[in-house]
PDB file of C-alpha atoms and ligand atoms in Angstrom:
ATOM      1  CA  MET A   1     -25.948  12.611  -2.794  1.00  0.00           C
ATOM      2  CA  ALA A   2     -22.157  10.827  -3.500  1.00  0.00           C
ATOM      3  CA  SER A   3     -20.387  14.207  -2.701  1.00  0.00           C
ATOM      4  CA  LYS A   4     -21.705  14.620   0.222  1.00  0.00           C
ATOM      5  CA  ALA A   5     -20.982  11.632   1.795  1.00  0.00           C
ATOM      6  CA  ALA A   6     -17.436  11.808   0.114  1.00  0.00           C
ATOM      7  CA  ALA A   7     -17.578  15.147   2.279  1.00  0.00           C
ATOM      8  CA  ILE A   8     -18.542  13.566   5.591  1.00  0.00           C
ATOM      9  CA  LEU A   9     -16.061  10.865   5.099  1.00  0.00           C
ATOM     10  CA  SER A  10     -13.264  13.143   4.980  1.00  0.00           C
ATOM     11  CA  ILE A  11     -13.905  15.001   8.139  1.00  0.00           C
ATOM     12  CA  LEU A  12     -15.222  12.285  10.520  1.00  0.00           C
ATOM     13  CA  PRO A  13     -14.262   9.166  12.121  1.00  0.00           C
ATOM     14  CA  PHE A  14     -15.700   5.775   9.982  1.00  0.00           C
ATOM     15  CA  ALA A  15     -19.482   6.636  10.874  1.00  0.00           C
ATOM     16  CA  LEU A  16     -20.815   5.452   7.445  1.00  0.00           C
ATOM     17  CA  ALA A  17     -20.746   1.499   7.232  1.00  0.00           C
ATOM     18  CA  ILE A  18     -21.078   1.328   3.423  1.00  0.00           C
ATOM     19  CA  LEU A  19     -21.233  -2.695   3.412  1.00  0.00           C
ATOM     20  CA  ASP A  20     -23.867  -4.421   4.784  1.00  0.00           C
ATOM     21  CA  LYS A  21     -22.335  -6.973   6.854  1.00  0.00           C
ATOM     22  CA  PRO A  22     -21.248  -7.071  10.761  1.00  0.00           C
ATOM     23  CA  VAL A  23     -18.037  -6.741  12.048  1.00  0.00           C
ATOM     24  CA  ILE A  24     -16.893 -10.272  12.655  1.00  0.00           C
ATOM     25  CA  GLN A  25     -17.314 -11.360  16.588  1.00  0.00           C
ATOM     26  CA  PRO A  26     -14.913 -11.784  17.948  1.00  0.00           C
ATOM     27  CA  ASN A  27     -13.493  -8.384  16.922  1.00  0.00           C
ATOM     28  CA  PHE A  28      -9.244  -8.938  15.425  1.00  0.00           C
ATOM     29  CA  PRO A  29      -7.525  -7.832  18.569  1.00  0.00           C
ATOM     30  CA  GLY A  30      -7.674  -4.310  18.608  1.00  0.00           C
ATOM     31  CA  ASN A  31     -10.438  -4.141  16.112  1.00  0.00           C
ATOM     32  CA  GLY A  32      -8.024  -3.255  13.409  1.00  0.00           C
ATOM     33  CA  LEU A  33      -5.309  -5.572  11.414  1.00  0.00           C
ATOM     34  CA  ALA A  34      -2.371  -4.136  13.577  1.00  0.00           C
ATOM     35  CA  SER A  35      -1.778  -7.246  15.673  1.00  0.00           C
ATOM     36  CA  LEU A  36      -1.399  -9.193  12.342  1.00  0.00           C
ATOM     37  CA  GLY A  37       1.921  -7.305  11.898  1.00  0.00           C
ATOM     38  CA  GLN A  38       4.231  -9.677  14.516  1.00  0.00           C
ATOM     39  CA  GLY A  39       3.477 -12.624  12.563  1.00  0.00           C
ATOM     40  CA  LEU A  40       4.120 -11.534   9.362  1.00  0.00           C
ATOM     41  CA  MET A  41       7.502  -9.688  10.131  1.00  0.00           C
ATOM     42  CA  ASP A  42       8.850 -12.764  12.013  1.00  0.00           C
ATOM     43  CA  HIS A  43       7.676 -14.994   9.226  1.00  0.00           C
ATOM     44  CA  LEU A  44       8.203 -12.851   6.431  1.00  0.00           C
ATOM     45  CA  ALA A  45      12.466 -12.801   5.439  1.00  0.00           C
ATOM     46  CA  PRO A  46      13.902  -9.756   4.534  1.00  0.00           C
ATOM     47  CA  THR A  47      15.737  -9.416   1.030  1.00  0.00           C
ATOM     48  CA  HIS A  48      19.006  -8.379   0.575  1.00  0.00           C
ATOM     49  CA  SER A  49      19.575  -4.729  -0.792  1.00  0.00           C
ATOM     50  CA  THR A  50      21.499  -1.649  -1.334  1.00  0.00           C
ATOM     51  CA  TRP A  51      20.641   1.626  -2.183  1.00  0.00           C
ATOM     52  CA  ASP A  52      21.651   5.023  -3.216  1.00  0.00           C
ATOM     53  CA  ASP A  53      20.650   8.583  -3.387  1.00  0.00           C
ATOM     54  CA  TRP A  54      18.815  10.225  -6.587  1.00  0.00           C
ATOM     55  CA  GLY A  55      20.871  12.939  -8.515  1.00  0.00           C
ATOM     56  CA  ALA A  56      20.963  16.212  -6.870  1.00  0.00           C
ATOM     57  CA  GLY A  57      17.961  18.278  -7.123  1.00  0.00           C
ATOM     58  CA  TRP A  58      15.162  15.858  -8.450  1.00  0.00           C
ATOM     59  CA  ILE A  59      12.578  14.118  -7.541  1.00  0.00           C
ATOM     60  CA  PRO A  60       9.823  11.728  -9.103  1.00  0.00           C
ATOM     61  CA  GLN A  61       7.187  13.897 -10.291  1.00  0.00           C
ATOM     62  CA  ASP A  62       4.673  11.865  -8.075  1.00  0.00           C
ATOM     63  CA  CYS A  63       6.871  12.429  -5.373  1.00  0.00           C
ATOM     64  CA  LYS A  64       6.658  16.016  -5.386  1.00  0.00           C
ATOM     65  CA  SER A  65       2.690  16.307  -5.896  1.00  0.00           C
ATOM     66  CA  LEU A  66       1.982  13.916  -2.691  1.00  0.00           C
ATOM     67  CA  VAL A  67       4.622  16.157  -0.521  1.00  0.00           C
ATOM     68  CA  GLU A  68       3.579  19.597  -1.656  1.00  0.00           C
ATOM     69  CA  GLY A  69      -0.149  18.641  -1.179  1.00  0.00           C
ATOM     70  CA  ALA A  70       0.833  17.418   2.288  1.00  0.00           C
ATOM     71  CA  GLY A  71       1.828  21.105   3.111  1.00  0.00           C
ATOM     72  CA  LEU A  72       5.385  19.715   3.367  1.00  0.00           C
ATOM     73  CA  SER A  73       8.542  21.065   1.117  1.00  0.00           C
ATOM     74  CA  ALA A  74       9.771  18.841  -1.668  1.00  0.00           C
ATOM     75  CA  SER A  75      13.362  19.944  -0.984  1.00  0.00           C
ATOM     76  CA  ASP A  76      13.415  18.292   2.069  1.00  0.00           C
ATOM     77  CA  VAL A  77      12.426  15.237   0.537  1.00  0.00           C
ATOM     78  CA  ILE A  78      15.377  12.789  -0.352  1.00  0.00           C
ATOM     79  CA  PRO A  79      14.797  10.462  -3.245  1.00  0.00           C
ATOM     80  CA  PHE A  80      16.278   7.118  -3.241  1.00  0.00           C
ATOM     81  CA  ASN A  81      16.745   4.190  -4.926  1.00  0.00           C
ATOM     82  CA  ILE A  82      16.676   0.374  -3.657  1.00  0.00           C
ATOM     83  CA  HIS A  83      17.899  -2.550  -5.781  1.00  0.00           C
ATOM     84  CA  TYR A  84      16.778  -5.589  -4.067  1.00  0.00           C
ATOM     85  CA  ASP A  85      18.257  -9.176  -5.319  1.00  0.00           C
ATOM     86  CA  ASP A  86      15.489 -10.480  -6.578  1.00  0.00           C
ATOM     87  CA  CYS A  87      14.276  -7.650  -8.861  1.00  0.00           C
ATOM     88  CA  ALA A  88      16.862  -6.194 -12.626  1.00  0.00           C
ATOM     89  CA  GLN A  89      14.184  -3.027 -11.971  1.00  0.00           C
ATOM     90  CA  THR A  90      14.855  -0.770  -8.723  1.00  0.00           C
ATOM     91  CA  TRP A  91      12.232   0.819  -6.814  1.00  0.00           C
ATOM     92  CA  THR A  92      12.561   4.823  -6.091  1.00  0.00           C
ATOM     93  CA  PHE A  93      11.180   6.083  -2.926  1.00  0.00           C
ATOM     94  CA  CYS A  94      10.821   9.491  -1.422  1.00  0.00           C
ATOM     95  CA  ARG A  95      12.065   9.936   2.198  1.00  0.00           C
ATOM     96  CA  HIS A  96      11.246  13.336   3.953  1.00  0.00           C
ATOM     97  CA  LYS A  97      13.862  13.860   6.030  1.00  0.00           C
ATOM     98  CA  ASP A  98      11.806  14.186   9.352  1.00  0.00           C
ATOM     99  CA  SER A  99       9.751  10.960   8.789  1.00  0.00           C
ATOM    100  CA  PRO A 100      10.155   8.957  11.607  1.00  0.00           C
ATOM    101  CA  LEU A 101      11.147   5.655   9.478  1.00  0.00           C
ATOM    102  CA  SER A 102      14.403   5.489   8.300  1.00  0.00           C
ATOM    103  CA  GLU A 103      16.024   4.230   4.874  1.00  0.00           C
ATOM    104  CA  ILE A 104      17.254   0.963   6.632  1.00  0.00           C
ATOM    105  CA  THR A 105      13.636   0.223   8.421  1.00  0.00           C
ATOM    106  CA  ILE A 106      11.724   1.143   4.914  1.00  0.00           C
ATOM    107  CA  LEU A 107      14.273  -1.099   3.123  1.00  0.00           C
ATOM    108  CA  ASP A 108      13.631  -3.810   5.533  1.00  0.00           C
ATOM    109  CA  ILE A 109       9.973  -3.690   5.727  1.00  0.00           C
ATOM    110  CA  PHE A 110       9.132  -3.367   1.981  1.00  0.00           C
ATOM    111  CA  GLY A 111      11.701  -5.814   1.155  1.00  0.00           C
ATOM    112  CA  ARG A 112       9.975  -8.528   3.454  1.00  0.00           C
ATOM    113  CA  LEU A 113       6.689  -8.605   0.897  1.00  0.00           C
ATOM    114  CA  PRO A 114       6.764 -10.764  -1.484  1.00  0.00           C
ATOM    115  CA  VAL A 115       8.523  -9.359  -4.614  1.00  0.00           C
ATOM    116  CA  ARG A 116       5.377 -10.425  -7.055  1.00  0.00           C
ATOM    117  CA  MET A 117       3.727  -8.216  -4.575  1.00  0.00           C
ATOM    118  CA  ARG A 118       5.942  -5.689  -4.297  1.00  0.00           C
ATOM    119  CA  SER A 119       5.955  -5.553  -8.246  1.00  0.00           C
ATOM    120  CA  PHE A 120       2.580  -3.752  -8.251  1.00  0.00           C
ATOM    121  CA  VAL A 121       3.405  -0.455  -6.605  1.00  0.00           C
ATOM    122  CA  ARG A 122       5.458   2.773  -7.780  1.00  0.00           C
ATOM    123  CA  HIS A 123       6.635   5.245  -5.411  1.00  0.00           C
ATOM    124  CA  LEU A 124       6.304   4.951  -1.571  1.00  0.00           C
ATOM    125  CA  VAL A 125       6.684   8.184  -0.072  1.00  0.00           C
ATOM    126  CA  PHE A 126       7.257   8.799   3.571  1.00  0.00           C
ATOM    127  CA  ILE A 127       6.841  11.934   5.582  1.00  0.00           C
ATOM    128  CA  PRO A 128       6.247  12.917   9.234  1.00  0.00           C
ATOM    129  CA  GLY A 129       3.219  13.845  11.415  1.00  0.00           C
ATOM    130  CA  ALA A 130       0.261  11.710  12.692  1.00  0.00           C
ATOM    131  CA  LYS A 131       0.261   8.338  11.587  1.00  0.00           C
ATOM    132  CA  SER A 132      -1.973   8.110   8.291  1.00  0.00           C
ATOM    133  CA  ALA A 133      -2.068   6.516   4.726  1.00  0.00           C
ATOM    134  CA  GLY A 134      -3.256   6.550   1.295  1.00  0.00           C
ATOM    135  CA  SER A 135      -2.925   5.072  -2.411  1.00  0.00           C
ATOM    136  CA  ASN A 136      -2.804   6.857  -5.321  1.00  0.00           C
ATOM    137  CA  GLY A 137      -2.076   6.284  -9.087  1.00  0.00           C
ATOM    138  CA  ASP A 138      -0.344   3.071  -7.435  1.00  0.00           C
ATOM    139  CA  ASN A 139       1.742   5.289  -5.352  1.00  0.00           C
ATOM    140  CA  VAL A 140       1.626   5.070  -1.237  1.00  0.00           C
ATOM    141  CA  LEU A 141       1.617   8.126   1.273  1.00  0.00           C
ATOM    142  CA  LEU A 142       2.673   7.144   4.583  1.00  0.00           C
ATOM    143  CA  ARG A 143       2.667   9.516   7.277  1.00  0.00           C
ATOM    144  CA  GLY A 144       4.176   8.857  10.342  1.00  0.00           C
ATOM    145  CA  ASP A 145       5.425   5.545  11.948  1.00  0.00           C
ATOM    146  CA  ILE A 146       3.543   3.014  10.023  1.00  0.00           C
ATOM    147  CA  ASP A 147       3.812  -1.079   9.943  1.00  0.00           C
ATOM    148  CA  VAL A 148       3.560  -4.024   7.780  1.00  0.00           C
ATOM    149  CA  THR A 149       0.312  -4.673   7.977  1.00  0.00           C
ATOM    150  CA  VAL A 150      -0.604  -0.867   6.537  1.00  0.00           C
ATOM    151  CA  PHE A 151       2.368  -1.499   3.861  1.00  0.00           C
ATOM    152  CA  ALA A 152       0.371  -4.562   3.129  1.00  0.00           C
ATOM    153  CA  HIS A 153      -2.989  -3.136   2.658  1.00  0.00           C
ATOM    154  CA  GLU A 154      -1.717   0.111   0.554  1.00  0.00           C
ATOM    155  CA  ILE A 155      -0.532  -2.032  -1.647  1.00  0.00           C
ATOM    156  CA  GLY A 156      -3.433  -4.311  -1.728  1.00  0.00           C
ATOM    157  CA  HIS A 157      -5.347  -1.413  -3.698  1.00  0.00           C
ATOM    158  CA  SER A 158      -2.351  -1.776  -6.658  1.00  0.00           C
ATOM    159  CA  LEU A 159      -3.539  -5.403  -6.713  1.00  0.00           C
ATOM    160  CA  ASP A 160      -6.680  -4.671  -6.777  1.00  0.00           C
ATOM    161  CA  SER A 161      -6.385  -2.960  -9.947  1.00  0.00           C
ATOM    162  CA  HIS A 162      -3.439  -4.823 -11.460  1.00  0.00           C
ATOM    163  CA  ALA A 163      -3.113  -8.510 -10.069  1.00  0.00           C
ATOM    164  CA  PHE A 164      -6.196 -10.478 -11.571  1.00  0.00           C
ATOM    165  CA  ASP A 165      -7.429 -11.300 -14.671  1.00  0.00           C
ATOM    166  CA  PRO A 166      -9.400  -8.495 -16.124  1.00  0.00           C
ATOM    167  CA  SER A 167     -12.155 -10.075 -16.806  1.00  0.00           C
ATOM    168  CA  TYR A 168     -13.266 -10.471 -13.302  1.00  0.00           C
ATOM    169  CA  GLY A 169     -13.444  -6.779 -13.140  1.00  0.00           C
ATOM    170  CA  VAL A 170     -11.344  -4.170 -12.498  1.00  0.00           C
ATOM    171  CA  PRO A 171     -10.581  -3.258  -9.277  1.00  0.00           C
ATOM    172  CA  PHE A 172     -11.394  -7.017  -8.820  1.00  0.00           C
ATOM    173  CA  SER A 173     -13.155  -5.981  -5.496  1.00  0.00           C
ATOM    174  CA  THR A 174     -16.132  -4.448  -7.802  1.00  0.00           C
ATOM    175  CA  GLY A 175     -16.684  -7.829  -9.882  1.00  0.00           C
ATOM    176  CA  ASN A 176     -18.809 -10.610  -9.623  1.00  0.00           C
ATOM    177  CA  VAL A 177     -16.449 -12.981  -8.320  1.00  0.00           C
ATOM    178  CA  TRP A 178     -15.813 -10.841  -5.449  1.00  0.00           C
ATOM    179  CA  ILE A 179     -19.024  -9.845  -4.803  1.00  0.00           C
ATOM    180  CA  SER A 180     -20.692 -13.128  -4.801  1.00  0.00           C
ATOM    181  CA  ASN A 181     -17.953 -14.560  -2.583  1.00  0.00           C
ATOM    182  CA  TYR A 182     -18.157 -11.695  -0.202  1.00  0.00           C
ATOM    183  CA  ASN A 183     -22.249 -12.345  -0.183  1.00  0.00           C
ATOM    184  CA  LEU A 184     -21.416 -15.948   1.499  1.00  0.00           C
ATOM    185  CA  ASP A 185     -19.692 -14.614   4.177  1.00  0.00           C
ATOM    186  CA  SER A 186     -21.737 -13.344   7.470  1.00  0.00           C
ATOM    187  CA  ALA A 187     -19.158 -10.377   8.153  1.00  0.00           C
ATOM    188  CA  VAL A 188     -16.332  -8.178   7.376  1.00  0.00           C
ATOM    189  CA  PRO A 189     -12.776  -7.982   9.561  1.00  0.00           C
ATOM    190  CA  ASP A 190     -13.094  -4.872  11.476  1.00  0.00           C
ATOM    191  CA  PRO A 191     -14.983  -1.015  10.859  1.00  0.00           C
ATOM    192  CA  TYR A 192     -12.282   0.092   8.249  1.00  0.00           C
ATOM    193  CA  ALA A 193     -12.910  -2.889   5.933  1.00  0.00           C
ATOM    194  CA  GLN A 194     -16.765  -1.717   6.024  1.00  0.00           C
ATOM    195  CA  THR A 195     -16.463   1.353   4.278  1.00  0.00           C
ATOM    196  CA  SER A 196     -16.553   0.123   0.718  1.00  0.00           C
ATOM    197  CA  GLN A 197     -15.498  -3.198  -1.055  1.00  0.00           C
ATOM    198  CA  GLN A 198     -11.774  -1.302  -2.268  1.00  0.00           C
ATOM    199  CA  GLU A 199     -10.858  -1.081   1.565  1.00  0.00           C
ATOM    200  CA  ASN A 200     -12.353  -4.074   2.735  1.00  0.00           C
ATOM    201  CA  PHE A 201     -10.132  -5.839  -0.351  1.00  0.00           C
ATOM    202  CA  ALA A 202      -6.990  -3.915   1.161  1.00  0.00           C
ATOM    203  CA  GLN A 203      -7.630  -5.323   4.390  1.00  0.00           C
ATOM    204  CA  GLN A 204      -8.508  -8.879   3.171  1.00  0.00           C
ATOM    205  CA  THR A 205      -4.856  -8.596   1.361  1.00  0.00           C
ATOM    206  CA  VAL A 206      -3.408  -8.539   4.590  1.00  0.00           C
ATOM    207  CA  ILE A 207      -5.419 -11.201   6.281  1.00  0.00           C
ATOM    208  CA  SER A 208      -4.248 -13.395   2.797  1.00  0.00           C
ATOM    209  CA  LEU A 209      -0.799 -12.622   3.252  1.00  0.00           C
ATOM    210  CA  TYR A 210      -0.982 -13.651   6.962  1.00  0.00           C
ATOM    211  CA  ASP A 211      -2.958 -16.786   6.113  1.00  0.00           C
ATOM    212  CA  LYS A 212      -0.800 -17.916   3.502  1.00  0.00           C
ATOM    213  CA  VAL A 213       2.863 -17.084   5.059  1.00  0.00           C
ATOM    214  CA  VAL A 214       2.259 -17.476   9.180  1.00  0.00           C
ATOM    215  CA  PRO A 215       2.337 -21.456  10.318  1.00  0.00           C
ATOM    216  CA  GLY A 216      -1.397 -22.158  10.914  1.00  0.00           C
ATOM    217  CA  GLY A 217      -2.755 -19.161   9.281  1.00  0.00           C
ATOM    218  CA  ILE A 218      -5.461 -16.809  10.273  1.00  0.00           C
ATOM    219  CA  GLY A 219      -7.195 -19.178  12.561  1.00  0.00           C
ATOM    220  CA  THR A 220      -4.168 -18.994  15.066  1.00  0.00           C
ATOM    221  CA  ILE A 221      -5.617 -15.366  15.440  1.00  0.00           C
ATOM    222  CA  GLN A 222      -8.985 -15.410  14.502  1.00  0.00           C
ATOM    223  CA  PRO A 223     -11.096 -18.554  15.963  1.00  0.00           C
ATOM    224  CA  ASN A 224     -14.013 -17.466  13.883  1.00  0.00           C
ATOM    225  CA  TRP A 225     -12.379 -17.409  10.735  1.00  0.00           C
ATOM    226  CA  GLN A 226     -15.254 -19.133   8.432  1.00  0.00           C
ATOM    227  CA  ALA A 227     -16.971 -15.745   9.004  1.00  0.00           C
ATOM    228  CA  ILE A 228     -14.883 -14.228   6.334  1.00  0.00           C
ATOM    229  CA  PHE A 229     -13.490 -17.460   4.526  1.00  0.00           C
ATOM    230  CA  HIS A 230     -15.003 -16.855   1.236  1.00  0.00           C
ATOM    231  CA  GLN A 231     -13.215 -13.045   0.893  1.00  0.00           C
ATOM    232  CA  TYR A 232      -9.788 -14.094   1.833  1.00  0.00           C
ATOM    233  CA  ALA A 233     -10.023 -17.508   0.244  1.00  0.00           C
ATOM    234  CA  THR A 234     -11.142 -16.089  -2.920  1.00  0.00           C
ATOM    235  CA  LEU A 235      -8.558 -13.537  -3.128  1.00  0.00           C
ATOM    236  CA  GLU A 236      -5.947 -16.021  -2.152  1.00  0.00           C
ATOM    237  CA  GLY A 237      -7.184 -18.331  -5.069  1.00  0.00           C
ATOM    238  CA  TYR A 238      -7.702 -15.749  -7.936  1.00  0.00           C
ATOM    239  CA  ILE A 239      -4.093 -13.656  -6.870  1.00  0.00           C
ATOM    240  CA  GLY A 240      -2.132 -16.958  -6.743  1.00  0.00           C
ATOM    241  CA  ASP A 241       1.720 -16.829  -6.324  1.00  0.00           C
ATOM    242  CA  VAL A 242       1.501 -12.841  -6.266  1.00  0.00           C
ATOM    243  CA  ILE A 243       1.087 -13.300  -2.372  1.00  0.00           C
ATOM    244  CA  ILE A 244       3.470 -16.023  -2.004  1.00  0.00           C
ATOM    245  CA  PRO A 245       7.503 -15.018  -1.189  1.00  0.00           C
ATOM    246  CA  GLY A 246      10.115 -16.293  -3.410  1.00  0.00           C
ATOM    247  CA  GLY A 247      10.857 -15.772  -7.401  1.00  0.00           C
ATOM    248  CA  THR A 248      11.582 -12.584  -9.078  1.00  0.00           C
ATOM    249  CA  CYS A 249       9.955  -9.745 -10.522  1.00  0.00           C
ATOM    250  CA  THR A 250       8.813 -10.080 -13.914  1.00  0.00           C
ATOM    251  CA  HIS A 251       6.519  -7.316 -14.387  1.00  0.00           C
ATOM    252  CA  ARG A 252       6.692  -3.478 -13.129  1.00  0.00           C
ATOM    253  CA  LEU A 253       5.194  -0.111 -13.386  1.00  0.00           C
ATOM    254  CA  THR A 254       7.193   2.401 -14.834  1.00  0.00           C
ATOM    255  CA  ASP A 255       8.260   5.544 -12.444  1.00  0.00           C
ATOM    256  CA  SER A 256       6.844   8.933 -13.049  1.00  0.00           C
ATOM    257  CA  PRO A 257       9.388  11.485 -14.516  1.00  0.00           C
ATOM    258  CA  PRO A 258      11.966  12.971 -12.714  1.00  0.00           C
ATOM    259  CA  VAL A 259      11.156  17.132 -11.861  1.00  0.00           C
ATOM    260  CA  GLN A 260      13.475  19.544 -10.137  1.00  0.00           C
ATOM    261  CA  MET A 261      12.420  19.652  -6.551  1.00  0.00           C
ATOM    262  CA  SER A 262      12.281  23.502  -6.724  1.00  0.00           C
ATOM    263  CA  SER A 263      12.182  26.354  -9.867  1.00  0.00           C
ATOM    264  CA  LEU A 264      14.968  27.793  -7.502  1.00  0.00           C
ATOM    265  CA  ALA A 265      17.186  24.553  -6.752  1.00  0.00           C
ATOM    266  CA  LYS A 266      18.758  25.950 -10.021  1.00  0.00           C
ATOM    267  CA  GLY A 267      20.209  29.128  -8.736  1.00  0.00           C
ATOM    268  CA  ARG A 268      21.293  27.590  -5.531  1.00  0.00           C
ATOM    269  CA  ARG A 269      22.889  24.523  -6.015  1.00  0.00           C
ATOM    270  CA  ALA A 270      24.348  22.397  -8.667  1.00  0.00           C
ATOM    271  CA  LEU A 271      21.557  20.061 -10.135  1.00  0.00           C
ATOM    272  CA  GLY A 272      23.076  16.406 -10.967  1.00  0.00           C
ATOM    273  CA  PRO A 273      22.300  14.306 -14.048  1.00  0.00           C
ATOM    274  CA  LYS A 274      18.568  13.747 -14.459  1.00  0.00           C
ATOM    275  CA  PRO A 275      17.911  10.405 -13.446  1.00  0.00           C
ATOM    276  CA  ASN A 276      16.825   7.580 -15.720  1.00  0.00           C
ATOM    277  CA  VAL A 277      13.607   5.950 -14.911  1.00  0.00           C
ATOM    278  CA  ALA A 278      13.418   4.081 -17.696  1.00  0.00           C
ATOM    279  CA  LEU A 279      12.587   0.371 -17.202  1.00  0.00           C
ATOM    280  CA  SER A 280      14.859  -2.495 -17.260  1.00  0.00           C
ATOM    281  CA  PRO A 281      14.321  -5.102 -20.537  1.00  0.00           C
ATOM    282  CA  GLU A 282      14.246  -7.731 -18.301  1.00  0.00           C
ATOM    283  CA  VAL A 283      10.750  -6.465 -16.612  1.00  0.00           C
ATOM    284  CA  GLU A 284       7.748  -6.210 -18.601  1.00  0.00           C
ATOM    285  CA  GLU A 285       5.572  -3.044 -18.237  1.00  0.00           C
ATOM    286  CA  ILE A 286       2.475  -2.702 -16.272  1.00  0.00           C
ATOM    287  CA  GLU A 287       0.606   0.731 -16.814  1.00  0.00           C
ATOM    288  CA  ALA A 288      -0.149   2.620 -13.681  1.00  0.00           C
ATOM    289  CA  ILE A 289      -3.467   3.878 -12.980  1.00  0.00           C
ATOM    290  CA  PRO A 290      -3.751   7.806 -13.030  1.00  0.00           C
ATOM    291  CA  MET A 291      -3.032  10.097 -10.391  1.00  0.00           C
ATOM    292  CA  LYS A 292      -6.293  11.521  -9.002  1.00  0.00           C
ATOM    293  CA  SER A 293      -5.992  14.858  -7.716  1.00  0.00           C
ATOM    294  CA  SER A 294      -6.900  14.376  -3.875  1.00  0.00           C
ATOM    295  CA  ILE A 295      -5.853  11.403  -1.938  1.00  0.00           C
ATOM    296  CA  THR A 296      -7.824   9.762   0.922  1.00  0.00           C
ATOM    297  CA  MET A 297      -5.826   8.866   4.024  1.00  0.00           C
ATOM    298  CA  THR A 298      -6.910   6.555   6.686  1.00  0.00           C
ATOM    299  CA  SER A 299      -5.258   7.639  10.040  1.00  0.00           C
ATOM    300  CA  PHE A 300      -4.832   5.310  13.125  1.00  0.00           C
ATOM    301  CA  ASP A 301      -4.665   5.726  16.524  1.00  0.00           C
ATOM    302  CA  GLU A 302      -1.435   4.518  18.919  1.00  0.00           C
ATOM    303  CA  ALA A 303      -2.388   1.333  18.713  1.00  0.00           C
ATOM    304  CA  GLY A 304      -2.848   1.130  15.019  1.00  0.00           C
ATOM    305  CA  LYS A 305      -6.428   1.081  14.588  1.00  0.00           C
ATOM    306  CA  PRO A 306      -7.648   3.285  11.746  1.00  0.00           C
ATOM    307  CA  ASN A 307     -10.097   5.163  13.212  1.00  0.00           C
ATOM    308  CA  GLY A 308     -11.159   7.963  10.132  1.00  0.00           C
ATOM    309  CA  THR A 309     -10.195   9.488   7.048  1.00  0.00           C
ATOM    310  CA  TYR A 310      -9.140  13.041   5.721  1.00  0.00           C
ATOM    311  CA  VAL A 311      -8.363  14.384   2.166  1.00  0.00           C
ATOM    312  CA  ILE A 312      -5.216  15.644   1.079  1.00  0.00           C
ATOM    313  CA  ASN A 313      -5.495  17.600  -2.216  1.00  0.00           C
ATOM    314  CA  LEU A 314      -2.987  17.761  -4.397  1.00  0.00           C
TER     315      LEU A 314
HETATM  316  C1  LIG B  17      -6.922   8.446  16.032  1.00  0.00           C
HETATM  317  O1  LIG B  17      -6.178   8.754  16.766  1.00  0.00           O
HETATM  318  C2  LIG B  17      -5.064   9.533  17.030  1.00  0.00           C
HETATM  319  C3  LIG B  17      -4.020   8.978  17.756  1.00  0.00           C
HETATM  320  O2  LIG B  17      -4.597   8.564  18.860  1.00  0.00           O
HETATM  321  C4  LIG B  17      -5.911  10.735  17.189  1.00  0.00           C
HETATM  322  O3  LIG B  17      -4.898  11.797  17.357  1.00  0.00           O
HETATM  323  C5  LIG B  17      -7.029  11.197  16.111  1.00  0.00           C
HETATM  324  O4  LIG B  17      -7.460  12.167  16.670  1.00  0.00           O
HETATM  325  C6  LIG B  17      -7.814  10.068  15.976  1.00  0.00           C
HETATM  326  N1  LIG B  17      -8.618  10.592  14.748  1.00  0.00           N
HETATM  327  C7  LIG B  17     -10.123  10.365  14.974  1.00  0.00           C
HETATM  328  C8  LIG B  17     -11.022  10.626  14.080  1.00  0.00           C
HETATM  329  O5  LIG B  17     -10.654  10.358  16.226  1.00  0.00           O
END
């Protein structure tokens, strides 16, 4: 039964509401969270950064597996390191040459998110194609023209696994604290949130971030905020300063090991020195969730409303 449900979800629009609560009325504008993007971009300040390309011919293993799973060539990917002023450890992101998001746009959007929130993800991987995104092994695959709300949602999945005291449940969205507070509310944010507690939690991450950083909070965009209050307030209360801008990174995940982009690369062009992915001694290690053999991608319509899911096998 479980595998049948998963197969249906992989090919259809959101047809199955797994959670038992209705979508909030009135709906958020567009019945997704894309309308929260402008407020977030207006009230989250960018972080100064520099960036540099990786050693020629090398790519992080998880980037390679995600890019090849999506049917693209690892040789068309440019891995790059971002050094943000607020973290001693770089992030290594992978951008396919045809992604509509430039390196500058990527480091601007990611750098606006609170550093303590950024700390919980590894590689962000940018590829061209129909707007969609998914999370796997604390990596995020972002396809097409993705905005800050989707960055925050996908990082939300890693927060769910790492950012809370494990005694409350791992992921947090499966534990008693989350479920009992969910039970006190009358609604969930949108049809995407209805598909599972994990997706609901990730949508609530976007709402909590907005509530904390935009003056006046989520009530400025959702008059019926009381219907989802226990969920986002629980997230805000238990996660503490992780979603508050400022500070520095204290913990990070180790990047996946460098592998050659292609077995042919050796003969065709010079292979640069193998990149060093060791963690800076200034940060403590967070243990990454293992990569699964597939990644579930959520797709979005032109207006940024989540409208379905599909699965990429790696
Ligand atoms: C989602 O919207 C996109 C863009 O409009 C469209 O191409 C795609 O077919 C839609 N997907 C579903 C499952 O409706």
